[in-house]
Short mmCIF file of C-alpha atoms and ligand atoms in Angstrom, two decimals:
data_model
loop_
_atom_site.label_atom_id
_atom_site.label_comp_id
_atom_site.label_asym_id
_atom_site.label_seq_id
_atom_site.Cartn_x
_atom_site.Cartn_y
_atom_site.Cartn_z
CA UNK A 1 0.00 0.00 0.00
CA UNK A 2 3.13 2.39 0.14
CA UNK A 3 2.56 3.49 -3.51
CA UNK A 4 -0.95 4.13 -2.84
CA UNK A 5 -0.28 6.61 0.19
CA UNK A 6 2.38 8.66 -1.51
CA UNK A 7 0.58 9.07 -4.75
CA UNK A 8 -2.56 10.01 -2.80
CA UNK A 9 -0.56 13.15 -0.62
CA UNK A 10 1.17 14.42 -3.78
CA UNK A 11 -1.76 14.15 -5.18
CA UNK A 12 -3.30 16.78 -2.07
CA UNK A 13 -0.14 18.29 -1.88
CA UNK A 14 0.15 19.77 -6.11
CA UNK A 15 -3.60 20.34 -5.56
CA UNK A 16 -3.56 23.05 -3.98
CA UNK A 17 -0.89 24.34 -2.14
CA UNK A 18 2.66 23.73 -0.95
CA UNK A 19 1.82 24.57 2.35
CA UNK A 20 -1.16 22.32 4.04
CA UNK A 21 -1.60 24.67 7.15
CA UNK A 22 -2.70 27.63 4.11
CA UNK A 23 -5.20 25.38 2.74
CA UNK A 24 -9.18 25.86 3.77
CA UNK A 25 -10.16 23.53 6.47
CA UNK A 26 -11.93 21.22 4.48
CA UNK A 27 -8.84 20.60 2.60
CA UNK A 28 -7.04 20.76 5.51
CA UNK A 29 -8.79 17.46 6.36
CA UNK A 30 -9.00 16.09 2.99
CA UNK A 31 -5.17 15.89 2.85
CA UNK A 32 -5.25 14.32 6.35
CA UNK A 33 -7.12 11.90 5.20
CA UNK A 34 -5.25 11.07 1.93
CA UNK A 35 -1.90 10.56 4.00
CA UNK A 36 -4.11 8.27 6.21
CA UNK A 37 -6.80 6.63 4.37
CA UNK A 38 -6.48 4.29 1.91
CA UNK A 39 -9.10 1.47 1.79
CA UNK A 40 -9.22 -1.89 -0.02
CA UNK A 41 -11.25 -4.36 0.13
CA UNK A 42 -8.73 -7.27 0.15
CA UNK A 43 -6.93 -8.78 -2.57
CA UNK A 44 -7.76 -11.69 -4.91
CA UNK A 45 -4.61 -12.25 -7.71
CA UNK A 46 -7.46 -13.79 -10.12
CA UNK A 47 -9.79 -10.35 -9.65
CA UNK A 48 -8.57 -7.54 -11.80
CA UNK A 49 -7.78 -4.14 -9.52
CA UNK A 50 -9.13 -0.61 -10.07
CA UNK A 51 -7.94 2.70 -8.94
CA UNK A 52 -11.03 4.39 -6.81
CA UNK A 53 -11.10 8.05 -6.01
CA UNK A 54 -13.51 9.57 -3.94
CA UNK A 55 -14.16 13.36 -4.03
CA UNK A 56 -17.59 13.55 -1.50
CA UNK A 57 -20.51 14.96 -2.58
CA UNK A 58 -24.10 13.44 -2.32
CA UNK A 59 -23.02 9.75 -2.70
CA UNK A 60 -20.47 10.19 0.61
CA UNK A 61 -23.44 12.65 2.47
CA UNK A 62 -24.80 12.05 5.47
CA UNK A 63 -27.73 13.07 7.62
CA UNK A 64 -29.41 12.18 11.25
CA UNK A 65 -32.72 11.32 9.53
CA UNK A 66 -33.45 8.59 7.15
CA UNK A 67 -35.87 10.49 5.19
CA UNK A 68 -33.73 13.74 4.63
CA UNK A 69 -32.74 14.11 0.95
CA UNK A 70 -32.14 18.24 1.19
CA UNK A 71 -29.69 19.63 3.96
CA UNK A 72 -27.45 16.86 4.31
CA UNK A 73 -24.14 17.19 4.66
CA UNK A 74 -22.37 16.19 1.08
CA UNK A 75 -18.63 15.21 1.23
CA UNK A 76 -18.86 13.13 5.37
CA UNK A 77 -18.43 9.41 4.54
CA UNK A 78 -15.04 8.13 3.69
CA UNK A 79 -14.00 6.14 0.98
CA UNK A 80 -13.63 2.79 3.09
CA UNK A 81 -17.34 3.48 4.66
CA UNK A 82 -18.67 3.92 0.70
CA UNK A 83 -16.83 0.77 -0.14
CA UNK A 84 -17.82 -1.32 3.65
CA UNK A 85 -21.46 -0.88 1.63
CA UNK A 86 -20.72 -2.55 -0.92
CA UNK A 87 -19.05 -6.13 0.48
CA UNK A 88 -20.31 -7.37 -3.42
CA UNK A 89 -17.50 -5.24 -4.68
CA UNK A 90 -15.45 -7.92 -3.35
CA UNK A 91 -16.32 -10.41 -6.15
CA UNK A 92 -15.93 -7.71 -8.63
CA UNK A 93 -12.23 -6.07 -7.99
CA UNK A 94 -9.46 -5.46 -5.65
CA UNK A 95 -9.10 -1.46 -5.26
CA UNK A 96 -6.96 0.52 -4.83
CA UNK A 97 -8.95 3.32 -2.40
CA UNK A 98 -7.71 7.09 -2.30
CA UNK A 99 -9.58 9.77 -0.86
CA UNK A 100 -8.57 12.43 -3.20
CA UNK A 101 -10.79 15.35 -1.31
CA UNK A 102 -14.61 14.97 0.52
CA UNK A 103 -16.55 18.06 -0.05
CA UNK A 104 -19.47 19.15 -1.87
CA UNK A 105 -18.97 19.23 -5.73
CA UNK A 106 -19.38 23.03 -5.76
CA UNK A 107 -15.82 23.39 -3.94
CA UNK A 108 -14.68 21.60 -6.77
CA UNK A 109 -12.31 23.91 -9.49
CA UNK A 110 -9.93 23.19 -12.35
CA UNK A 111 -6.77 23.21 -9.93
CA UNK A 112 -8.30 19.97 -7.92
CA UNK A 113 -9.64 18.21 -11.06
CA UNK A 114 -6.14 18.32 -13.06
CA UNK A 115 -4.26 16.77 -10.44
CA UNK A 116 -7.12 14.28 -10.55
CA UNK A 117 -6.52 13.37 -14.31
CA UNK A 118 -2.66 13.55 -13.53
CA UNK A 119 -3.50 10.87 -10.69
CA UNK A 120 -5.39 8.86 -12.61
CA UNK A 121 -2.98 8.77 -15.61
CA UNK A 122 -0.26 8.02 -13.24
CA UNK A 123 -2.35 4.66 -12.23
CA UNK A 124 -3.67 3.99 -15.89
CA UNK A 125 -0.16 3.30 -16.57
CA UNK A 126 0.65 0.65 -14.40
CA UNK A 127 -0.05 -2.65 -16.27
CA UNK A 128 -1.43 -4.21 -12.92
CA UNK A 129 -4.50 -1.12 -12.95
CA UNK A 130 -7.33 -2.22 -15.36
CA UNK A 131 -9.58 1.28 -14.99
CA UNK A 132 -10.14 4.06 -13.21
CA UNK A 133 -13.55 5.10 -10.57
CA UNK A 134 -14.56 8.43 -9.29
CA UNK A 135 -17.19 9.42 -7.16
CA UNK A 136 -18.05 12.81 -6.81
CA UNK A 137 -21.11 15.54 -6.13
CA UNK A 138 -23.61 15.54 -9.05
CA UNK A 139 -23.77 19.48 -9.08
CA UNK A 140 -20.32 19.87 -10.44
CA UNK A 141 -20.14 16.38 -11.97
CA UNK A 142 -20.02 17.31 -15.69
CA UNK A 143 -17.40 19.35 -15.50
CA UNK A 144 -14.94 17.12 -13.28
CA UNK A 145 -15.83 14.46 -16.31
CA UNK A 146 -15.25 16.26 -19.26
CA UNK A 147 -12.03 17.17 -17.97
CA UNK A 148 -11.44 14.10 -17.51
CA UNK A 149 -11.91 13.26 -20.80
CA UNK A 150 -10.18 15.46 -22.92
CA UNK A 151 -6.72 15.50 -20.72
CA UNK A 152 -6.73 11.40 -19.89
CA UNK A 153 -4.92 9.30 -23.00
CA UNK A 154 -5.68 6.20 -21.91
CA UNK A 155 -7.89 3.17 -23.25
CA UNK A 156 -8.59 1.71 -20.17
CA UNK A 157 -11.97 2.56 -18.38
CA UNK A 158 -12.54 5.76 -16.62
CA UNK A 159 -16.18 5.80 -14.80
CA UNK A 160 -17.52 9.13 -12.75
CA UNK A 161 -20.32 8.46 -10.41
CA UNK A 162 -22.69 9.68 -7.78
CA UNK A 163 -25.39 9.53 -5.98
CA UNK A 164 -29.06 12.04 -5.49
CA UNK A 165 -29.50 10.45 -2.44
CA UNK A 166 -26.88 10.70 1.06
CA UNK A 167 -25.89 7.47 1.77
CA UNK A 168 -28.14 7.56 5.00
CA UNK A 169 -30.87 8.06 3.08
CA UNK A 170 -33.77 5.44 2.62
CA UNK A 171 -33.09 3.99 -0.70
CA UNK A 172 -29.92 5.56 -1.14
CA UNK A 173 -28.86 5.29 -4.70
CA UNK A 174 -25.24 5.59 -3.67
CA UNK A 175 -24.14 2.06 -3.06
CA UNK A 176 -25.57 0.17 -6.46
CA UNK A 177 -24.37 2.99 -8.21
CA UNK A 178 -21.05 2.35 -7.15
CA UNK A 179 -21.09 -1.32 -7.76
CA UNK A 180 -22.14 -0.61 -11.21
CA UNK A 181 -19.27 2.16 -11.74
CA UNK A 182 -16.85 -0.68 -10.36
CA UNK A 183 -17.69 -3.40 -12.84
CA UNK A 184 -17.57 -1.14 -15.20
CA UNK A 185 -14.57 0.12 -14.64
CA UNK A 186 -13.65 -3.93 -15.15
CA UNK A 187 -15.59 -4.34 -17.97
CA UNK A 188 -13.09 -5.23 -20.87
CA UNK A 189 -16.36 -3.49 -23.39
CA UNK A 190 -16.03 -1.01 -21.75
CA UNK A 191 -12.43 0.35 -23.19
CA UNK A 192 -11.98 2.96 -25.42
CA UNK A 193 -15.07 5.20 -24.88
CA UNK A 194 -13.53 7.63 -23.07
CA UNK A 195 -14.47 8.90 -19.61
CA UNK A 196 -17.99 7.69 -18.99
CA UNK A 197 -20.73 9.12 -16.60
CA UNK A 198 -22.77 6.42 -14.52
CA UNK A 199 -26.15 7.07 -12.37
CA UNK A 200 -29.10 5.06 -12.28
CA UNK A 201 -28.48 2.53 -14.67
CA UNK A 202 -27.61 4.76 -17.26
CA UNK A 203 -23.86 5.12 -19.06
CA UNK A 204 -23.31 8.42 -20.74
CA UNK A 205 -20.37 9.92 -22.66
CA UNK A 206 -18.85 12.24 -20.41
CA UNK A 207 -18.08 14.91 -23.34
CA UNK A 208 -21.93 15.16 -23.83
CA UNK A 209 -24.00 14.01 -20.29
CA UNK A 210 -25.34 16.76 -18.52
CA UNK A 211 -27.08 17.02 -14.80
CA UNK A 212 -30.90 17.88 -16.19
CA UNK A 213 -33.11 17.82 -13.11
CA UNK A 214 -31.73 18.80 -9.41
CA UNK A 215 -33.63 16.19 -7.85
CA UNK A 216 -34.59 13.11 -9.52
CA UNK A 217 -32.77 9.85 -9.81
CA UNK A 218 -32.72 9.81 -13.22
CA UNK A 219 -31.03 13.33 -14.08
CA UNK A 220 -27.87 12.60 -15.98
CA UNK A 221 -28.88 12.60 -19.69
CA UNK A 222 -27.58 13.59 -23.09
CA UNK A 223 -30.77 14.20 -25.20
CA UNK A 224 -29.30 14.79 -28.11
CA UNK A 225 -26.55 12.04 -28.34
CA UNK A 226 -28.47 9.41 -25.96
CA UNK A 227 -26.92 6.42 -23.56
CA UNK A 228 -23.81 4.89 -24.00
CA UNK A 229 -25.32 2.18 -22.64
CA UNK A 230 -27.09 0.62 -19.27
CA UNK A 231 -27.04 -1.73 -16.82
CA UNK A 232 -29.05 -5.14 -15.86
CA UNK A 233 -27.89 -5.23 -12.27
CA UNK A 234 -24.58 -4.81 -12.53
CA UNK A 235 -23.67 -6.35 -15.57
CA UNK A 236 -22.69 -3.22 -18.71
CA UNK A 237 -24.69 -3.66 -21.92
CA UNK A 238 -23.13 -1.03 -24.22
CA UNK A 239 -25.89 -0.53 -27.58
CA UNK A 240 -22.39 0.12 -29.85
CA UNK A 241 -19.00 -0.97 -30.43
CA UNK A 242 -16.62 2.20 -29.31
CA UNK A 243 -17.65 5.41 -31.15
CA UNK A 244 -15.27 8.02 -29.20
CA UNK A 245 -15.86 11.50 -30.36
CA UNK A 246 -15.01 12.33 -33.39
CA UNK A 247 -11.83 14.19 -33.65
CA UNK A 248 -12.27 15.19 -29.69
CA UNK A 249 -9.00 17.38 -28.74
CA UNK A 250 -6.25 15.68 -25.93
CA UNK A 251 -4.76 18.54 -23.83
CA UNK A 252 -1.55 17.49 -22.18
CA UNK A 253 -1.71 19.06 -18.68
CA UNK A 254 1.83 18.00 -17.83
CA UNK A 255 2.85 21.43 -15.63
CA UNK A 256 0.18 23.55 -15.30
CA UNK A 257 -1.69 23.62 -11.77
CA UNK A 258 -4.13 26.33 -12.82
CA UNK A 259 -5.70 27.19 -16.60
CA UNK A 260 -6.73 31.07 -17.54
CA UNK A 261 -9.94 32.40 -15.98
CA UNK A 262 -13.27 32.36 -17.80
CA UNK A 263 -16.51 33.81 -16.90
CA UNK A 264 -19.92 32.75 -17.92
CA UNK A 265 -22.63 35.39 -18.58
CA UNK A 266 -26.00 34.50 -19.31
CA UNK A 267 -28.50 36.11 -21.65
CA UNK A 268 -31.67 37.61 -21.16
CA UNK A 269 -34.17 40.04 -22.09
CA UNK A 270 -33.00 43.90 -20.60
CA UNK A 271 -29.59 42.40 -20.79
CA UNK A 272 -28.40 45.52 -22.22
CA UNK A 273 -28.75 47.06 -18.68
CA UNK A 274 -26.17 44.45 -17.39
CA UNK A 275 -23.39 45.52 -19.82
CA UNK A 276 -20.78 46.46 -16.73
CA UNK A 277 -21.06 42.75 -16.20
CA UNK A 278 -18.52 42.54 -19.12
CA UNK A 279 -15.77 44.95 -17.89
CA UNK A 280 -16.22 43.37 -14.46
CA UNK A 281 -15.63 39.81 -16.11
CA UNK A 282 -12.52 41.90 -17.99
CA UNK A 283 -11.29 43.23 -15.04
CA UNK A 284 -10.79 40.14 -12.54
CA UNK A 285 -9.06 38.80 -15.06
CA UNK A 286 -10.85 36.62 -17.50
CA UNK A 287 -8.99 35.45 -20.50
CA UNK A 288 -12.32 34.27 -22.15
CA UNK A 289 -16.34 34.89 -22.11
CA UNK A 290 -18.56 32.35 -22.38
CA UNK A 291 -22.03 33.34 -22.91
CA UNK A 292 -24.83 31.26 -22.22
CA UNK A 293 -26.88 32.77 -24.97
CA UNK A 294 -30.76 32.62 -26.30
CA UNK A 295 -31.48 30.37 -28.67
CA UNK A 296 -28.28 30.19 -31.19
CA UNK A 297 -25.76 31.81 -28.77
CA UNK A 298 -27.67 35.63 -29.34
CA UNK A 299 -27.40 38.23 -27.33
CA UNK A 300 -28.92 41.87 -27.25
CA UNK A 301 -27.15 43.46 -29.99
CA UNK A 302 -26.40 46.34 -27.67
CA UNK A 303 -24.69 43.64 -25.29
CA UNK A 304 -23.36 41.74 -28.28
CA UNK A 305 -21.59 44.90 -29.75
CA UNK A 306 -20.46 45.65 -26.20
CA UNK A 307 -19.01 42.17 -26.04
CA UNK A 308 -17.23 41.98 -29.13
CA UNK A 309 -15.97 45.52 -28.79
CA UNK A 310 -14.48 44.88 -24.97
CA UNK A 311 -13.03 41.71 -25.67
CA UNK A 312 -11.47 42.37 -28.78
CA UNK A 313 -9.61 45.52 -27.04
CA UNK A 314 -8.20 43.19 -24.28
CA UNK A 315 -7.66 39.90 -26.48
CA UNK A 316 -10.23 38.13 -24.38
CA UNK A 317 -11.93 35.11 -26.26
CA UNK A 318 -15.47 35.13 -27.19
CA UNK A 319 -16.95 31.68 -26.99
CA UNK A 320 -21.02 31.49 -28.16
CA UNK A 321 -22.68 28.68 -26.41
CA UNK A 322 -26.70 28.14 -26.13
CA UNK A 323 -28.99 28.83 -22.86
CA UNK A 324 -31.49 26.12 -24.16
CA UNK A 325 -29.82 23.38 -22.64
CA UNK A 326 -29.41 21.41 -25.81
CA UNK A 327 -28.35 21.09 -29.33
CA UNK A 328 -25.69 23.18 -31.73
CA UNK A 329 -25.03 26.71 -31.83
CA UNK A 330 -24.21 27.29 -35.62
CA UNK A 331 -20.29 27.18 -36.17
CA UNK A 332 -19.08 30.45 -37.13
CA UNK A 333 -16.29 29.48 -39.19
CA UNK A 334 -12.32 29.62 -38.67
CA UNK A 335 -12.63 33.10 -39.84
CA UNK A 336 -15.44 34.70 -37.57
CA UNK A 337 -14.30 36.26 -33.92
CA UNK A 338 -16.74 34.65 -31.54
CA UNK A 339 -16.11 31.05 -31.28
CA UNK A 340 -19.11 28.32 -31.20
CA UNK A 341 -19.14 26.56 -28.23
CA UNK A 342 -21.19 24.27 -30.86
CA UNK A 343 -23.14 21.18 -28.65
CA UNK A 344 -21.14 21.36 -25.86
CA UNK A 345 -23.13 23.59 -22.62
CA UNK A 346 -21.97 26.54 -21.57
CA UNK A 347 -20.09 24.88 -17.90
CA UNK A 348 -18.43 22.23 -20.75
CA UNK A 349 -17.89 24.97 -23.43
CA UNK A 350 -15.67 26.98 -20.30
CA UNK A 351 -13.26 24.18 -19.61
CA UNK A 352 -12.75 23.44 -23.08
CA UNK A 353 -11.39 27.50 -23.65
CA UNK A 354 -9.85 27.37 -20.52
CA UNK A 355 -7.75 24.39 -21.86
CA UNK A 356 -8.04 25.38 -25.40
CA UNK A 357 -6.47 28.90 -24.32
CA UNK A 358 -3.71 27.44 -21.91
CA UNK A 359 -2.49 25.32 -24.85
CA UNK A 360 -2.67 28.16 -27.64
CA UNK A 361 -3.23 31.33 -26.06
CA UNK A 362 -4.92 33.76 -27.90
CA UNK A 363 -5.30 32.38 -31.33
CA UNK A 364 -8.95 32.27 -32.11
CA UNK A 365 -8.58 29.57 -35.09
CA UNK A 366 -7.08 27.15 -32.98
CA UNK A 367 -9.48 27.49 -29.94
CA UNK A 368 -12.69 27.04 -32.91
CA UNK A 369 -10.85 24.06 -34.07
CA UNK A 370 -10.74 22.77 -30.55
CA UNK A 371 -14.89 23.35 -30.26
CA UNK A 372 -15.36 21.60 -34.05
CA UNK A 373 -14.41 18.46 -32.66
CA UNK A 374 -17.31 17.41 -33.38
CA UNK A 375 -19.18 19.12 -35.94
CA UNK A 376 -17.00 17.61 -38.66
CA UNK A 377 -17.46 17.83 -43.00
CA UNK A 378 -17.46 14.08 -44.34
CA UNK A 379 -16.83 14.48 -48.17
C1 LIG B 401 -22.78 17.87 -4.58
O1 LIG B 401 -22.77 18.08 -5.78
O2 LIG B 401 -21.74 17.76 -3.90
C2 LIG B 401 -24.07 17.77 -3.84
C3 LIG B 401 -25.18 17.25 -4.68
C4 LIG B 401 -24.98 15.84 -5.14
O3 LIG B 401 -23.96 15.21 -5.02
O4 LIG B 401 -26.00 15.31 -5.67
#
């Protein structure tokens, strides 16, 4: 277990901060923990073995009363208490347990969740580690996974998971959810898909799946580009061989511990009113704008010429992405300023130009090339 307790304080100590005693006191904790805590559940040579990171959130919350499913506290159960409910995993996998940070997914940012892709490349390498598990707060959970995605180069199987339900919960959804992420995570089918999303019986693409509803069981969905597959108890049934993304953009992450700021704004009738919001955005430093816009990516054309003017004068990027929760903005073309965030949602669309702009900097062609991914020409 040596190589699983210094992996999991580096990986504490990059995230954040040299210093522990500067870190918040969640943190604090967290890196406690990591130094201390790394669970298993046992080892069986003929089982293969998974890496398993747990981040908190819903699926490690906790509450006095059985019936509570708002106020909770996300992020209070350990990684060894998730797995003690689980003794099925045992048939399943040996893991290797790390408890990477336990808070709610909102104190999640890009600084924690590349040293979480570093980690996990780190064990994807090893020949003896067949795939990678995460379990993390469903608020933030998109994000975490799409960065996942598109800075991980491995085959092997990289499942995100949570839960709507604490674990203390009557009919918590936590525990079966987790089995499922771990055999998938060992499911040999399951290779080459990139990082995949897991809830209620559902597998999603984790470039694409999106958090729809704030309470039901069944929230993760990507309408447009449907399941990867699903689940008959714990068994994966994938509807397709391996259809990764076309053309979807690797970042290589090696070295940087934070990526340029971006803002989202959001659009709305009387807008127009709201056009300090820019400058503000300007002046704490964002390096792009992401607007969540009406429809196609519009905007008041008062804001819009606001926009373009601003962010043109301080070579800030202009990224169009679409408040309706689904489908593609219209690309604008190599040669256009504002970039289309095209189908990816305005939280996706931002870490894509925050890695798109730590790679290239300011170079507008590059960062739309980055967002065509997958609106390609055939012919
Ligand atoms: C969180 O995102 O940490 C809380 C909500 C959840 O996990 O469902």
């Amino acid at each position: 277990m040596l190589f699983t307790s210094v992996i999991a304080a580096v990986a504490l100590a990059g995230a954040a901060s040299a210093r522990v005693e500067d870190l918040p006191r969640h943190l604090r904790l967290a890196y406690r923990d990591a130094i201390n805590t790394t669970a298993t559940n046992g080892n069986n040579a003929s089982l293969p073995t998974i890496v398993y990171f747990g981040t908190g959130g819903t699926i490690a919350g906790s509450d006095s009363s059985a019936t509570a499913v708002t106020g909770y506290q996300a992020g209070a159960l350990g990684v060894q208490t998730l797995l003690d409910a689980v003794p099925e995993i045992i048939n399943v996998t040996n893991i290797i347990g790390i408890q990477f940070t336990n808070v709610a997914s909102d104190e999640m940012n890009t600084t924690l969740t590349m040293q979480l892709s570093r980690n996990i490349s780190e064990y994807l390498a090893s020949p003896d580690v067949f795939g990678a598990v995460v379990s993390h707060g469903t608020d933030t959970l998109e994000e975490t996974a799409i960065m996942l995605d598109l800075t991980i180069k491995s085959d092997k199987p990289v499942v995100i998971v949570g839960a709507m339900r604490p674990a203390t919960a009557i009919s918590a959804d936590g525990p079966y959810n987790l089995l499922q992420a771990i055999s998938l995570a060992t499911y040999a089918g399951a290779a080459g898909r990139g990082t995949m999303v897991t809830l209620n019986d559902r597998i999603g693409s984790a470039f694409y799946t999106t958090k729809t509803n704030p309470r039901s069981l069944d929230t993760f969905k990507a309408y447009e580009q449907g399941y990867l597959g699903n689940f008959v108890g714990a068994t994966p049934r994938f509807w397709y061989e391996p259809a990764p993304v076309l053309n979807k953009p690797w970042f290589n992450i090696t070295g940087f511990t934070t990526l340029p700021h971006v803002t989202i704004l959001y659009a709305y009738e009387d807008m127009n009113l709201d056009i300090p919001l820019i400058s503000a955005a300007i002046a704490s430093g964002a390096k792009g704008i992401v607007v969540a816009g009406s429809g196609d990516g519009g905007t008041d054309s008062t804001w819009g010429a606001a926009w373009s003017a601003l962010c043109k004068n301080a070579s800030v990027a202009m990224v169009a992405a679409t408040r309706t929760g689904d489908g593609s903005d219209a690309p604008d073309g190599p040669g256009g300023y504002t970039i289309s965030a095209n189908s990816l949602n305005p939280e996706k669309a931002k870490i894509m130009l925050q890695l798109s702009l730590a790679t290239h900097g300011y170079n507008i062609t590059a960062i739309q090339k980055d967002f065509d991914s997958d609106y390609p020409t055939f012919g």
